[in-house]
Short mmCIF file of C-alpha atoms in Angstrom, two decimals:
data_model
loop_
_atom_site.label_atom_id
_atom_site.label_comp_id
_atom_site.label_asym_id
_atom_site.label_seq_id
_atom_site.Cartn_x
_atom_site.Cartn_y
_atom_site.Cartn_z
CA MET A 3 -115.95 -140.40 -12.84
CA VAL A 4 -114.58 -143.77 -12.14
CA LYS A 5 -115.02 -145.15 -8.36
CA LEU A 6 -113.51 -147.79 -6.39
CA ARG A 7 -116.36 -149.66 -4.83
CA LEU A 8 -117.21 -152.83 -3.18
CA LYS A 9 -119.52 -155.70 -5.20
CA ARG A 10 -121.19 -157.67 -3.10
CA CYS A 11 -120.93 -161.24 -3.87
CA GLY A 12 -121.74 -164.50 -1.73
CA ARG A 13 -124.59 -165.96 -0.43
CA LYS A 14 -127.15 -164.85 1.99
CA GLN A 15 -126.02 -163.90 5.69
CA ARG A 16 -122.41 -164.75 4.33
CA ALA A 17 -121.34 -161.43 2.10
CA VAL A 18 -118.04 -161.35 0.40
CA TYR A 19 -117.30 -158.44 -1.79
CA ARG A 20 -115.20 -157.76 -4.80
CA ILE A 21 -113.32 -154.66 -4.85
CA VAL A 22 -114.32 -153.09 -8.36
CA ALA A 23 -113.48 -149.96 -10.36
CA ILE A 24 -116.77 -148.77 -11.51
CA ASP A 25 -118.68 -145.95 -13.50
CA GLY A 26 -119.75 -143.89 -10.95
CA ARG A 27 -123.55 -143.75 -12.09
CA SER A 28 -123.47 -147.59 -12.32
CA ARG A 29 -125.59 -149.53 -9.52
CA ARG A 30 -123.45 -151.59 -7.39
CA GLU A 31 -124.01 -154.93 -9.24
CA GLY A 32 -123.52 -153.12 -12.57
CA LYS A 33 -120.69 -154.02 -15.13
CA ASP A 34 -117.52 -153.08 -13.49
CA LEU A 35 -114.13 -151.98 -15.31
CA CYS A 36 -111.75 -153.96 -13.33
CA LYS A 37 -111.53 -156.01 -10.69
CA LEU A 38 -108.87 -155.10 -8.19
CA GLY A 39 -109.43 -157.34 -5.15
CA PHE A 40 -111.59 -158.69 -2.32
CA TYR A 41 -112.72 -158.07 1.17
CA ASP A 42 -114.25 -160.63 3.68
CA PRO A 43 -115.59 -158.81 6.58
CA ILE A 44 -116.61 -161.98 8.31
CA ASN A 45 -112.98 -163.63 8.46
CA SER A 46 -111.28 -160.00 8.00
CA GLN A 47 -109.50 -161.05 4.88
CA THR A 48 -108.33 -158.80 2.30
CA SER A 49 -106.77 -159.44 -1.17
CA LEU A 50 -105.47 -156.24 -3.00
CA ASN A 51 -103.85 -155.69 -6.71
CA ILE A 52 -102.00 -152.65 -5.38
CA PRO A 53 -100.33 -151.83 -8.90
CA ALA A 54 -103.91 -151.75 -10.38
CA ILE A 55 -105.25 -149.73 -7.38
CA LEU A 56 -102.61 -147.25 -7.79
CA TYR A 57 -103.08 -146.90 -11.46
CA PHE A 58 -106.69 -145.99 -10.83
CA LEU A 59 -106.08 -143.61 -8.23
CA GLU A 60 -103.58 -142.09 -10.44
CA LYS A 61 -106.44 -141.54 -12.80
CA GLY A 62 -108.65 -139.70 -10.41
CA ALA A 63 -110.69 -142.56 -9.23
CA GLN A 64 -112.58 -142.02 -5.83
CA PRO A 65 -112.83 -144.79 -3.47
CA THR A 66 -115.77 -144.96 -1.04
CA GLY A 67 -115.27 -144.22 2.47
CA THR A 68 -115.11 -148.19 3.35
CA LEU A 69 -112.25 -149.00 0.98
CA PHE A 70 -110.57 -145.71 1.98
CA ASP A 71 -110.57 -147.28 5.30
CA ILE A 72 -109.17 -150.57 3.88
CA PHE A 73 -106.60 -149.03 1.52
CA LYS A 74 -105.28 -147.14 4.50
CA ARG A 75 -104.92 -150.36 6.68
CA ALA A 76 -102.80 -151.64 4.03
CA GLY A 77 -100.87 -148.85 3.56
CA VAL A 78 -101.65 -148.21 -0.36
CA PHE A 79 -101.95 -144.37 0.19
CA TYR A 80 -98.32 -144.51 1.43
CA LYS A 81 -97.21 -146.16 -1.67
CA PHE A 82 -99.32 -143.59 -3.56
CA ARG A 83 -97.49 -140.58 -2.34
CA LYS A 84 -94.22 -142.44 -2.49
CA LYS A 85 -94.83 -142.74 -6.23
CA VAL A 86 -96.14 -139.31 -7.05
CA ASN A 87 -93.48 -137.73 -5.31
#
């Protein structure tokens, strides 16, 4: 099963996360299938590749709880429902 998950980057005490599609059995720092964007919680910056995210959601990928909230704020699920219907 494919999951949409945060992958930690950056330095100590200054975490930045990449948003990646990854096999659900892999560890957090494992090999990712595709990079979908990044999230900086300190500066509250988010960059998303919406078409790629919609592609993986259509294929049945499950976002983690934090990513679900990020996607909801960005309106990804609104676009997903619009595309499915």
